[in-house]
PDB file of C-alpha atoms and ligand atoms in Angstrom:
ATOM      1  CA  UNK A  16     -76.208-101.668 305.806  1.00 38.00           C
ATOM      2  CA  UNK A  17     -76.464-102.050 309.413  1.00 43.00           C
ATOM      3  CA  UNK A  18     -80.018-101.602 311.380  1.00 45.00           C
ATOM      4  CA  UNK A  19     -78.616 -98.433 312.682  1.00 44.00           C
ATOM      5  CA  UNK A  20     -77.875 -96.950 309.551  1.00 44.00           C
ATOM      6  CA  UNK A  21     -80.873 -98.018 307.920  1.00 44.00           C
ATOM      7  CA  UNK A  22     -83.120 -96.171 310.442  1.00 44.00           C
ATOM      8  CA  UNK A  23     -80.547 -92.980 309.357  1.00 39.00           C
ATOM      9  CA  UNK A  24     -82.038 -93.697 306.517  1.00 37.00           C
ATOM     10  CA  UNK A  25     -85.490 -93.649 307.373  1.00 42.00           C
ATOM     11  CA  UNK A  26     -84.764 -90.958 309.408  1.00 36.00           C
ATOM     12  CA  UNK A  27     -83.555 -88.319 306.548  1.00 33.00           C
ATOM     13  CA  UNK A  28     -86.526 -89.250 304.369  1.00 35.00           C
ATOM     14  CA  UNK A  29     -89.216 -88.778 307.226  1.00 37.00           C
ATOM     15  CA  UNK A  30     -90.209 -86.197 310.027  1.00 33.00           C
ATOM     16  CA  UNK A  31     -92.657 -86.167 312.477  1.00 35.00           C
ATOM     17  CA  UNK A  32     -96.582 -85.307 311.387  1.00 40.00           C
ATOM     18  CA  UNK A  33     -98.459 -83.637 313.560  1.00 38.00           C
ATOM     19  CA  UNK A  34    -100.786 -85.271 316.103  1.00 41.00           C
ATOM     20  CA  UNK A  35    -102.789 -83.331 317.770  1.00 47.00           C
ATOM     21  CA  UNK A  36    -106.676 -84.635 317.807  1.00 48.00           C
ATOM     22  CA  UNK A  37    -108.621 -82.171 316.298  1.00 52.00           C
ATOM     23  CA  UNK A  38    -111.544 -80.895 317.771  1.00 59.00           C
ATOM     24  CA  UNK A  39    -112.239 -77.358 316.742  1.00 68.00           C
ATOM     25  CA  UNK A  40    -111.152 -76.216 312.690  1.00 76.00           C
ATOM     26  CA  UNK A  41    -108.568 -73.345 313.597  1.00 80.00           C
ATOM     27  CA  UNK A  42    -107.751 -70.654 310.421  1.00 82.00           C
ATOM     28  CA  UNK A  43    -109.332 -69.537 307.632  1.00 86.00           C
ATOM     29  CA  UNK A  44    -112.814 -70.956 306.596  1.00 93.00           C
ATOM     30  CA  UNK A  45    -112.422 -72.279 302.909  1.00 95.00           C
ATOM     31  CA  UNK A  46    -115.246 -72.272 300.102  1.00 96.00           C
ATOM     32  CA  UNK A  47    -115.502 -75.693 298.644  1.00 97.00           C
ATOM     33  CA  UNK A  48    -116.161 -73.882 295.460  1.00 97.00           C
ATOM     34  CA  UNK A  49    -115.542 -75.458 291.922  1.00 97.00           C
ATOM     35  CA  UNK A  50    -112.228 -73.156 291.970  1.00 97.00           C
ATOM     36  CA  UNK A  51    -111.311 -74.795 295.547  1.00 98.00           C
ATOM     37  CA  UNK A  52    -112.055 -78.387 293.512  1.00 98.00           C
ATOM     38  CA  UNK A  53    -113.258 -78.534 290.176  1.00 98.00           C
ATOM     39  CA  UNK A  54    -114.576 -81.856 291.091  1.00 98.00           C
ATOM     40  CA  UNK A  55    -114.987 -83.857 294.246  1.00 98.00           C
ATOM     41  CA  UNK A  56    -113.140 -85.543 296.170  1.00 98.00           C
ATOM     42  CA  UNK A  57    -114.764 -89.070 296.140  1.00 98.00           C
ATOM     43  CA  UNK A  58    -113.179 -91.506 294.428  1.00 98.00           C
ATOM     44  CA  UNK A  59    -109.531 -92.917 293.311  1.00 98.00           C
ATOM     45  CA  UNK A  60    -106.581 -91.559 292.400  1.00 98.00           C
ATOM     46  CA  UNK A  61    -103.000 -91.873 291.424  1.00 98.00           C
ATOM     47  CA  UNK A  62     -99.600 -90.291 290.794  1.00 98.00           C
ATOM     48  CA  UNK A  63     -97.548 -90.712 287.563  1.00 95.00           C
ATOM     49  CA  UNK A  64     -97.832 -93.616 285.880  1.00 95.00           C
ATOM     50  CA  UNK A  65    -100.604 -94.576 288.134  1.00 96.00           C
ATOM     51  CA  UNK A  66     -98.749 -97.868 288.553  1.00 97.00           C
ATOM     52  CA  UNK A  67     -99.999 -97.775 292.159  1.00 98.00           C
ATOM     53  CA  UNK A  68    -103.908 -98.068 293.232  1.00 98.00           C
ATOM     54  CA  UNK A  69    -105.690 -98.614 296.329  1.00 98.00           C
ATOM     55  CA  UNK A  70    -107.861-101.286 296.051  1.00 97.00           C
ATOM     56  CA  UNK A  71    -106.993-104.912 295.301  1.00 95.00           C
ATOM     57  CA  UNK A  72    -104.047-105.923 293.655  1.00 95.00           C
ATOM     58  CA  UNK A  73    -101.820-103.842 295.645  1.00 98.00           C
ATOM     59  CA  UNK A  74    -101.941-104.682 299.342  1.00 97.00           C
ATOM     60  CA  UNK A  75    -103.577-108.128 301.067  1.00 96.00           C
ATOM     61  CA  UNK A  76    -104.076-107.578 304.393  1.00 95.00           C
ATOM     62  CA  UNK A  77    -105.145-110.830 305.634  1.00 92.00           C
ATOM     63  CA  UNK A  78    -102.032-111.930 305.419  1.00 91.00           C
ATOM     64  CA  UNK A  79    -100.103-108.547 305.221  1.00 93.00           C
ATOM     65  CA  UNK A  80     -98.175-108.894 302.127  1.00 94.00           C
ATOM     66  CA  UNK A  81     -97.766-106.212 298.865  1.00 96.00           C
ATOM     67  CA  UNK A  82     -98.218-106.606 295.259  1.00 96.00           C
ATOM     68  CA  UNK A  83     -95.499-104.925 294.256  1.00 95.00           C
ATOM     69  CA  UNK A  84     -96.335-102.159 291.351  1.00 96.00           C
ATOM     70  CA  UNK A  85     -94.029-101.635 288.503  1.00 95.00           C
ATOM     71  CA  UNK A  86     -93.455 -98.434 289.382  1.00 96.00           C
ATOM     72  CA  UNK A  87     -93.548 -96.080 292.450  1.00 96.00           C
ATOM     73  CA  UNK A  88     -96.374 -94.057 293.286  1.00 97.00           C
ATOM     74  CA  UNK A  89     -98.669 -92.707 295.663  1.00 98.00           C
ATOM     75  CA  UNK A  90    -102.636 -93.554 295.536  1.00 98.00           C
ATOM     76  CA  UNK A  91    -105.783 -92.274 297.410  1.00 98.00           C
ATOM     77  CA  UNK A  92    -109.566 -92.897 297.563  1.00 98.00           C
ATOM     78  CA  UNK A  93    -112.167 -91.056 299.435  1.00 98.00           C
ATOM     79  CA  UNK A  94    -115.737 -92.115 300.033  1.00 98.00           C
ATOM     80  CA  UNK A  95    -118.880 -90.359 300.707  1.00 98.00           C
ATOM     81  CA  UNK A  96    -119.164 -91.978 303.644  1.00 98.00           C
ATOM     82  CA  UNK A  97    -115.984 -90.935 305.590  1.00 98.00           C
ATOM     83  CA  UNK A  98    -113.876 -93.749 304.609  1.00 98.00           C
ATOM     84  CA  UNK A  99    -110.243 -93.306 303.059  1.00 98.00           C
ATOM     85  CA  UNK A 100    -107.600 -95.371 301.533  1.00 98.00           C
ATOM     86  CA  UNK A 101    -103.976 -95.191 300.631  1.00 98.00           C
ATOM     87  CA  UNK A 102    -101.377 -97.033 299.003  1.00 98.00           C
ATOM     88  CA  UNK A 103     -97.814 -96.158 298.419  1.00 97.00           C
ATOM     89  CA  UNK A 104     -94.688 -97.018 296.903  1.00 96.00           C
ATOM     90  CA  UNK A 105     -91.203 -95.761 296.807  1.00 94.00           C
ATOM     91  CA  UNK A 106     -87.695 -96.557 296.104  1.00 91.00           C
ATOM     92  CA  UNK A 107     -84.731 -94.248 298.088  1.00 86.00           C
ATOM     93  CA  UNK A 108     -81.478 -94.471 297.063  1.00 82.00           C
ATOM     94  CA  UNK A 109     -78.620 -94.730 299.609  1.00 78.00           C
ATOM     95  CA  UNK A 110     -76.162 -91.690 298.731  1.00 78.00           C
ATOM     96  CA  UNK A 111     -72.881 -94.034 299.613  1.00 82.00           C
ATOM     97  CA  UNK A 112     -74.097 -96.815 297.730  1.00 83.00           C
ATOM     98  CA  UNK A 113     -75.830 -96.696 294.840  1.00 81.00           C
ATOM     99  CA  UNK A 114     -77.115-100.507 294.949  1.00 83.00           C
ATOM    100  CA  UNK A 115     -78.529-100.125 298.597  1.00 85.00           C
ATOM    101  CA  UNK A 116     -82.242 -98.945 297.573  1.00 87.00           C
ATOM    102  CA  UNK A 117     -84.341 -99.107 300.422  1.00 87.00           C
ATOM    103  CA  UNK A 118     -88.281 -99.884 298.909  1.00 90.00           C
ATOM    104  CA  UNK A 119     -90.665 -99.015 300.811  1.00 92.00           C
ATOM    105  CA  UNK A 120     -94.034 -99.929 300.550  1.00 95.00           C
ATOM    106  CA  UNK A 121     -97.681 -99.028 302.634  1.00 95.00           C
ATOM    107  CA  UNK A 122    -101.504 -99.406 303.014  1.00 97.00           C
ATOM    108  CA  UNK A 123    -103.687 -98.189 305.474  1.00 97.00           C
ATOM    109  CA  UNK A 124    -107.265 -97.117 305.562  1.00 98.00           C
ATOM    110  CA  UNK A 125    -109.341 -95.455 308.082  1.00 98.00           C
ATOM    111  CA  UNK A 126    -111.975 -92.665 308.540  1.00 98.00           C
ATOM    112  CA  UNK A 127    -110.875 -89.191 307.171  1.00 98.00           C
ATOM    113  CA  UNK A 128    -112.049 -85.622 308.306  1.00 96.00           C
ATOM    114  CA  UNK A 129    -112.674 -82.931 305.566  1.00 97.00           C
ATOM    115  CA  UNK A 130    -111.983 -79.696 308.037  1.00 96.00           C
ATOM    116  CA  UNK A 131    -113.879 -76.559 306.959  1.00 95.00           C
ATOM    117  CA  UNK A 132    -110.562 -74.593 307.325  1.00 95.00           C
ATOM    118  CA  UNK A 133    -109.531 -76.769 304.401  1.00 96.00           C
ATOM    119  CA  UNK A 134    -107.437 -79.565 306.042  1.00 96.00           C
ATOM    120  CA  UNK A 135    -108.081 -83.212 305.674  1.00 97.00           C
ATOM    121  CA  UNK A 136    -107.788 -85.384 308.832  1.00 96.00           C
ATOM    122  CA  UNK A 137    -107.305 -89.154 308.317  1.00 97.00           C
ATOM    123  CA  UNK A 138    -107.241 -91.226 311.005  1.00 97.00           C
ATOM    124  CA  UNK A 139    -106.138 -94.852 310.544  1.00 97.00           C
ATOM    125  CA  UNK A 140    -108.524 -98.147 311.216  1.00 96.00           C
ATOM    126  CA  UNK A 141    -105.731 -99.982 313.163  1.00 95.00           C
ATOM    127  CA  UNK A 142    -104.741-102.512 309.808  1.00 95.00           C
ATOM    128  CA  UNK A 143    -102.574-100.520 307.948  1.00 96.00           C
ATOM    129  CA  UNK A 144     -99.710-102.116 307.443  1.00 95.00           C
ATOM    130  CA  UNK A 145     -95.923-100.959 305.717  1.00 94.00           C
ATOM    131  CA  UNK A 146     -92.933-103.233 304.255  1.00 93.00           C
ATOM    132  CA  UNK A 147     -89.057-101.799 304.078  1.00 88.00           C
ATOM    133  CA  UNK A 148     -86.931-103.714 302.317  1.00 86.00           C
ATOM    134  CA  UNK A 149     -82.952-103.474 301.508  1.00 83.00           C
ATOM    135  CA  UNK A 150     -81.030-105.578 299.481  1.00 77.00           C
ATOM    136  CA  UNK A 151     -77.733-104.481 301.603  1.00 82.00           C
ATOM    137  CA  UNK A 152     -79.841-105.173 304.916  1.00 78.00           C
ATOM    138  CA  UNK A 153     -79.843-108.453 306.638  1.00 70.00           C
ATOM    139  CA  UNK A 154     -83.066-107.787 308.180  1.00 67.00           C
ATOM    140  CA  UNK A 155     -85.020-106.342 305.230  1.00 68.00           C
ATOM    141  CA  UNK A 156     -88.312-107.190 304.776  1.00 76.00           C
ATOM    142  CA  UNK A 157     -89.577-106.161 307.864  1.00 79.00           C
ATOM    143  CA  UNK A 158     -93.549-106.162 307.625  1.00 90.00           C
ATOM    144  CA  UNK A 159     -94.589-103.233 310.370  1.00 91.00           C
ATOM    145  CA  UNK A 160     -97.921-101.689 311.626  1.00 93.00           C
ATOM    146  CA  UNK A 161     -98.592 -98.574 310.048  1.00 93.00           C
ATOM    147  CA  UNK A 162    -101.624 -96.819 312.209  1.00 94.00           C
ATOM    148  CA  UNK A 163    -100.606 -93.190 312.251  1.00 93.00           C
ATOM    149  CA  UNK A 164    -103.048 -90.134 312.084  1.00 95.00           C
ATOM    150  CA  UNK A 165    -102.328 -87.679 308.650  1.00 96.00           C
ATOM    151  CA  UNK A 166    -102.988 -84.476 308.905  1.00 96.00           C
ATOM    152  CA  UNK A 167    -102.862 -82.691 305.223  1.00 96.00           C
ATOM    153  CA  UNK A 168    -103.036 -78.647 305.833  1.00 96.00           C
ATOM    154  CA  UNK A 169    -105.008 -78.432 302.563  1.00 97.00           C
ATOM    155  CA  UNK A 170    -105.686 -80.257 299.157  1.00 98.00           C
ATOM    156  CA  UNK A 171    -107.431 -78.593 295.880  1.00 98.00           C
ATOM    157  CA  UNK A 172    -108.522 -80.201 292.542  1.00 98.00           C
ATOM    158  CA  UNK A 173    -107.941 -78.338 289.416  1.00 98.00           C
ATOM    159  CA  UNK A 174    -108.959 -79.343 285.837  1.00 98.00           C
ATOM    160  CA  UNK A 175    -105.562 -80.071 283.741  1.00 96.00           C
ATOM    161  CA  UNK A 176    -106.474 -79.338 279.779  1.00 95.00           C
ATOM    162  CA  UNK A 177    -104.723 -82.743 278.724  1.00 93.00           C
ATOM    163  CA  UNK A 178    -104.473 -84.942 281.811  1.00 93.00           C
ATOM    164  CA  UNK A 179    -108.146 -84.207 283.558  1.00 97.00           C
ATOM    165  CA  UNK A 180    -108.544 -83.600 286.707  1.00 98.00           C
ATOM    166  CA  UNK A 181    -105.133 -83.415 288.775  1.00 98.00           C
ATOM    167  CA  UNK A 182    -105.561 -83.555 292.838  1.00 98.00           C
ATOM    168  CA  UNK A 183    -103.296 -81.519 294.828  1.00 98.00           C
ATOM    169  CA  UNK A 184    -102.534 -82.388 298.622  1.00 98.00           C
ATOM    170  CA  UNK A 185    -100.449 -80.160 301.084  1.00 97.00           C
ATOM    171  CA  UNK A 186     -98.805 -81.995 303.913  1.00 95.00           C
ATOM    172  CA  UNK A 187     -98.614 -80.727 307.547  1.00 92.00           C
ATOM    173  CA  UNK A 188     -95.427 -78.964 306.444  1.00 93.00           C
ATOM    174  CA  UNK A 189     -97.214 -78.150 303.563  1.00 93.00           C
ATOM    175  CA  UNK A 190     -95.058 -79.980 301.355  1.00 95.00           C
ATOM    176  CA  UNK A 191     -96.984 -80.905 297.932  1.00 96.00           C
ATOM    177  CA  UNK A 192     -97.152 -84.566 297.471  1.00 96.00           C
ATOM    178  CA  UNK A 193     -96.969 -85.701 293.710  1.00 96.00           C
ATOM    179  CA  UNK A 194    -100.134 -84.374 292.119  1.00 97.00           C
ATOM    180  CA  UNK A 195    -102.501 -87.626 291.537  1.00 98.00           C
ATOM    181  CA  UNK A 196    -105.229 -87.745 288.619  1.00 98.00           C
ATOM    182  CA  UNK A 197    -108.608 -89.035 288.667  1.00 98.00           C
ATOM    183  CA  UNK A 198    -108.634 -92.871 288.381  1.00 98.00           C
ATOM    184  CA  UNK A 199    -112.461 -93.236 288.904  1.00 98.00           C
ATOM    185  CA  UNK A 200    -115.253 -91.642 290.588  1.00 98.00           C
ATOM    186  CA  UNK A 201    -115.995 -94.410 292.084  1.00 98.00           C
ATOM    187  CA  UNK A 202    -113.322 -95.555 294.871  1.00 98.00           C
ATOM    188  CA  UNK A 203    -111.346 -98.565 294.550  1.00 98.00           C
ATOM    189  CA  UNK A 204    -110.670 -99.565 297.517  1.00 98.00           C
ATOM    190  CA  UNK A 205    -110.668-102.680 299.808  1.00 98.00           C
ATOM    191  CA  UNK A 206    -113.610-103.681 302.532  1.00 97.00           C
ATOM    192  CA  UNK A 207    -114.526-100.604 304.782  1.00 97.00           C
ATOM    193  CA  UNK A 208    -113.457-102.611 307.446  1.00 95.00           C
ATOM    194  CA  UNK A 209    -111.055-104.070 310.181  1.00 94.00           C
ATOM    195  CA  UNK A 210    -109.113-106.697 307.724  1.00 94.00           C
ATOM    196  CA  UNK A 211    -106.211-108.291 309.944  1.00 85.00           C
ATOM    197  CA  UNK A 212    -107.411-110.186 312.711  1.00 66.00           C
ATOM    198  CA  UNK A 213    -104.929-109.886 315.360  1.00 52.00           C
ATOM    199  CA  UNK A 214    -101.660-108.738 314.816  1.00 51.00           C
ATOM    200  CA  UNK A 215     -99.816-112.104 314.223  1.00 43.00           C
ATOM    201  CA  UNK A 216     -96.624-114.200 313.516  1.00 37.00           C
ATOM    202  CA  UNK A 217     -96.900-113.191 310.452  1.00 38.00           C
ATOM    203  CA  UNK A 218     -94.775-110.223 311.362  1.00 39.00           C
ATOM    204  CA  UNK A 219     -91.208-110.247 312.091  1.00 38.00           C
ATOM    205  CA  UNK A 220     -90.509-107.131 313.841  1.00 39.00           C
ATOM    206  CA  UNK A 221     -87.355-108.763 316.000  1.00 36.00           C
ATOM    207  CA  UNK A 222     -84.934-108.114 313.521  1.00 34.00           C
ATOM    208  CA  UNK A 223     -84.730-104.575 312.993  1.00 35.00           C
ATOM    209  CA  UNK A 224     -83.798-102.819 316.572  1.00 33.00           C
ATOM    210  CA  UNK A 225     -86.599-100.687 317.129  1.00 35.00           C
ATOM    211  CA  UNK A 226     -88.142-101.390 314.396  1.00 39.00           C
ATOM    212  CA  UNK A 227     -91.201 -99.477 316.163  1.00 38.00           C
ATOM    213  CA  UNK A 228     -89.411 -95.950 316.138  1.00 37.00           C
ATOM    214  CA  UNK A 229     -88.912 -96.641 311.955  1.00 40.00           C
ATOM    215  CA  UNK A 230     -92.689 -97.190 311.413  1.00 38.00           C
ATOM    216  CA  UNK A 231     -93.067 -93.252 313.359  1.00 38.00           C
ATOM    217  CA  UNK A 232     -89.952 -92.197 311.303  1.00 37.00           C
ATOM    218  CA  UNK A 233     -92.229 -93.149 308.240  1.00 42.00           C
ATOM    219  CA  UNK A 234     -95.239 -91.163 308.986  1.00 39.00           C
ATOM    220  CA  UNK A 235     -94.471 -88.501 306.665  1.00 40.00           C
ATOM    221  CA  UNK A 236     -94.507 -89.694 303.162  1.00 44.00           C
ATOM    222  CA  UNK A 237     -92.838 -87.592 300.227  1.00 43.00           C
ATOM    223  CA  UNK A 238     -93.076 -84.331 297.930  1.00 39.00           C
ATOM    224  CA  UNK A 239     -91.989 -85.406 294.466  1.00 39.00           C
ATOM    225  CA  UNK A 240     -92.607 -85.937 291.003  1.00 36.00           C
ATOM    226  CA  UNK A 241     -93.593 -90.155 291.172  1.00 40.00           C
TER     227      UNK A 241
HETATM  228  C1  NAG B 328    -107.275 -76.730 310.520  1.00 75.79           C
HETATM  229  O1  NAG B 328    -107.705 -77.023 311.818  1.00 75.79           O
HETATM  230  C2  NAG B 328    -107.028 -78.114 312.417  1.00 75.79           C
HETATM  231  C3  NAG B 328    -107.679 -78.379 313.757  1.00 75.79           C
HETATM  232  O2  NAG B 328    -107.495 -77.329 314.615  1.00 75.79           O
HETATM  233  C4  NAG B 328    -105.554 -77.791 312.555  1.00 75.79           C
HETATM  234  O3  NAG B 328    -104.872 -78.890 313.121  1.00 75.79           O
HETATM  235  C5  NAG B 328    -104.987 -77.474 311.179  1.00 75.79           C
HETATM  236  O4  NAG B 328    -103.645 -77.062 311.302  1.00 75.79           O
HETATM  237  C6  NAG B 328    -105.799 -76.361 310.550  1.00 75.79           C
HETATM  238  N1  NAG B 328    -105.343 -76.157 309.178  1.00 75.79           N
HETATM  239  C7  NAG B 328    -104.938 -74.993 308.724  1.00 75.79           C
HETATM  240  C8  NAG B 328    -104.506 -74.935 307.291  1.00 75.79           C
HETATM  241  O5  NAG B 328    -104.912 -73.990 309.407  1.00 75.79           O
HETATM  242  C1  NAG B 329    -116.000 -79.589 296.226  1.00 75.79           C
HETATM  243  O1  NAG B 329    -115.970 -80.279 297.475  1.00 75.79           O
HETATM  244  C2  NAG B 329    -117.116 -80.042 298.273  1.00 75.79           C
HETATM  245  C3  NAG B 329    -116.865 -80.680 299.613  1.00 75.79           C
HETATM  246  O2  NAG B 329    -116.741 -82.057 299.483  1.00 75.79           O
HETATM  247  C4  NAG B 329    -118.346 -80.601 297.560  1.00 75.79           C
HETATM  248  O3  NAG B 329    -119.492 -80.357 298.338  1.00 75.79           O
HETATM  249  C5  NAG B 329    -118.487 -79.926 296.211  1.00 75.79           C
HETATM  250  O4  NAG B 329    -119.549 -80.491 295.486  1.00 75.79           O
HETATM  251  C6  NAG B 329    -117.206 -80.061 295.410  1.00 75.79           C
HETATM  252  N1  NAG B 329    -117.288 -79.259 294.194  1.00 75.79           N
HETATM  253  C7  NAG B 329    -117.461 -79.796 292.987  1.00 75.79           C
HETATM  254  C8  NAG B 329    -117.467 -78.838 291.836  1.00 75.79           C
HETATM  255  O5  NAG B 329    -117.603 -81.000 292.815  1.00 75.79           O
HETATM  256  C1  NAG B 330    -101.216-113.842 300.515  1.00 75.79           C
HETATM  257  O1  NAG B 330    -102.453-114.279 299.993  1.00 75.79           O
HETATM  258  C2  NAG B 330    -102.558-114.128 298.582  1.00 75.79           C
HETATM  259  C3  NAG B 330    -103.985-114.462 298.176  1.00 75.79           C
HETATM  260  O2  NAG B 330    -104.394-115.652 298.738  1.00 75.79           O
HETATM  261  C4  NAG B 330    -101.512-115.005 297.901  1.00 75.79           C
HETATM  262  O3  NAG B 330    -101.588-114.832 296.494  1.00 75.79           O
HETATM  263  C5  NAG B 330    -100.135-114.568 298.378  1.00 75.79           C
HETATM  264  O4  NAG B 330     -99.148-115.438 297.827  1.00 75.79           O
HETATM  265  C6  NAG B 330    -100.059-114.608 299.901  1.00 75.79           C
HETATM  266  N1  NAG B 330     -98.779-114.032 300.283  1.00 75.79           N
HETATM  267  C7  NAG B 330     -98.075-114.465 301.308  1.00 75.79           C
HETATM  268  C8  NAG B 330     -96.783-113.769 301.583  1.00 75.79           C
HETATM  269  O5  NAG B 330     -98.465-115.378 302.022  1.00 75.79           O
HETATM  270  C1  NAG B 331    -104.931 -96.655 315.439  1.00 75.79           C
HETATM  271  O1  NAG B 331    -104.907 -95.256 315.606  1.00 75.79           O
HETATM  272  C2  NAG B 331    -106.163 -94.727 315.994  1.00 75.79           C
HETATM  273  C3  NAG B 331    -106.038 -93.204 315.990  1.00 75.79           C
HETATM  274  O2  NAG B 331    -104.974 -92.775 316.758  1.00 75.79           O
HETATM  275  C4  NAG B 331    -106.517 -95.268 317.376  1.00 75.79           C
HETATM  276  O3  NAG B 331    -107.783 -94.781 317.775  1.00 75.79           O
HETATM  277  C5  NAG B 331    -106.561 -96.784 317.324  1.00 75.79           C
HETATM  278  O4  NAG B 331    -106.770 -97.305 318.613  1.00 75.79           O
HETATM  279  C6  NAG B 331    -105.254 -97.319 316.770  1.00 75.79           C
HETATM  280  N1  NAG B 331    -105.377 -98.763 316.581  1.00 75.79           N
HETATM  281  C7  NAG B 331    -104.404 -99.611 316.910  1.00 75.79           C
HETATM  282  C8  NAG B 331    -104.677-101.059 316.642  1.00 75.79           C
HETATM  283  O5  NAG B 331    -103.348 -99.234 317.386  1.00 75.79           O
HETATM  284  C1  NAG B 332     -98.623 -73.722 305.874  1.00 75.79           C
HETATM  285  O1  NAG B 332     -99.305 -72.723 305.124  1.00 75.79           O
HETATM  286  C2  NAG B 332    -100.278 -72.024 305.895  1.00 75.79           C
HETATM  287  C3  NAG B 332    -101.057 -71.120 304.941  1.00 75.79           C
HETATM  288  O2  NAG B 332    -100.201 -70.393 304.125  1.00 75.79           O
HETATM  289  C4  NAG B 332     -99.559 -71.251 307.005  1.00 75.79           C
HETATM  290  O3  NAG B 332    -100.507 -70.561 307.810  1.00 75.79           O
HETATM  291  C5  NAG B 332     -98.790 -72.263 307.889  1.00 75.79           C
HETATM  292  O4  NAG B 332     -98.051 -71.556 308.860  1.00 75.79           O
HETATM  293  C6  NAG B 332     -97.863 -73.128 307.060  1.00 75.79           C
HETATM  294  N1  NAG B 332     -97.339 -74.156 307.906  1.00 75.79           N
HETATM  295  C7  NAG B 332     -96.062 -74.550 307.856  1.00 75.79           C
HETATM  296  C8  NAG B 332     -95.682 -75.663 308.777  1.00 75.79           C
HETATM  297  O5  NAG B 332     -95.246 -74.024 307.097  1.00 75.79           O
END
């Protein structure tokens, strides 16, 4: 797979989230009632197997590599305090050939924004960091910065009979990400604070031609089961 065609890749997987800073809540006011969330926010959770977790054991970023997880997923925590954290894993398979998966693989944590309108602003602490790699690709494992701002048009927590409580989270297109259940109530997550030094050697972001215009390809995660 060429760098080009990678990026294509990228490309039909990904679209552009929306940017804006906010400053004043526009639309409808929401009730943070218990049928809004039948539980709060704070704390960690995970989609499907719940193979992936924020926290440690998933991403270093001292030296910016992964743990990879058995299995794909996505993962968030929430403090009281403001802070968030996510962690995310997923395989894509290449339509033209089935032995091209692309993995791809993130962490970032920041400061998020619960919006009275119902949206959830995250905006990143400038260490997030994101791996793509392609067994067809000569320059695979790329290690990028990930510092994007999320926007999430709204999220609800409902109380599942069998699996507990199940968080639900809209993207800007309001695309449902993979529901995630409640890991703890208390978040697991790394230090609430700037963890790479200075962007360093450690990254290898030659290889892939703009390799930059793949990490804002990759803003938008994905709806889906995992
Ligand atoms: C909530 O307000 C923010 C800030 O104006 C805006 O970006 C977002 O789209 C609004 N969400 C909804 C669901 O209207
Ligand atoms: C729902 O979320 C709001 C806002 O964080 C919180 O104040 C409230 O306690 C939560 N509701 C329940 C039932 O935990
Ligand atoms: C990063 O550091 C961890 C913990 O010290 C170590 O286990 C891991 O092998 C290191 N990874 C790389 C790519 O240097
Ligand atoms: C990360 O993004 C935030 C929000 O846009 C910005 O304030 C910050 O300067 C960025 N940090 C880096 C290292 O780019
Ligand atoms: C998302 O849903 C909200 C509420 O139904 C709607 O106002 C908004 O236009 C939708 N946005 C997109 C991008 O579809």
């Amino acid at each position: 797979m060429k760098p080009t065609s990678l990026l294509l890749a990228l490309a039909s997987l990904s679209a552009i989230i929306a940017q804006e800073v906010v400053t004043v809540d526009q639309g409808e006011q929401i009730q943070f009632d218990a049928e809004h969330n039948a539980t709060s926010l704070i704390g960690t959770w995970s989609s499907g197997s719940q193979s992936v977790q924020t926290g440690p054991g998933f991403a270093n970023p001292r030296n910016r590599s992964f743990t990879y997880p058995r299995n794909t997923g996505v993962s968030y925590s929430f403090t009281d305090d403001g802070w968030y954290e996510i962690s995310r894993y997923r395989l894509q398979a290449n339509g033209q050939d089935p032995t091209c998966i692309t993995g791809l693989i993130f962490w970032v944590h920041g400061k998020y924004q619960m919006l009275s309108n119902g949206s959830l602003y995250m905006i990143p602490n400038g260490d997030g960091f994101q791996q793509i790699q392609n067994r067809c690709s000569a320059n695979s494992n790329q290690i990028l910065d990930y510092n994007e701002t999320e926007l999430y048009n709204s999220w609800r927590i409902y109380q599942d009979a069998t699996n507990g409580f199940r968080l639900q989270m809209q993207q800007f297109d309001n695309q449902s990400l993979a529901p995630q259940y409640q890991v703890s109530t208390t978040p697991n997550m790394l230090p609430k604070a700037q963890l790479t030094q200075t962007q360093t050697q450690v990254l290898n972001r030659r290889g892939l031609n703009g390799a930059a215009n793949a990490a804002t390809l990759l803003k938008r995660w994905w709806s889906g089961t995992d």
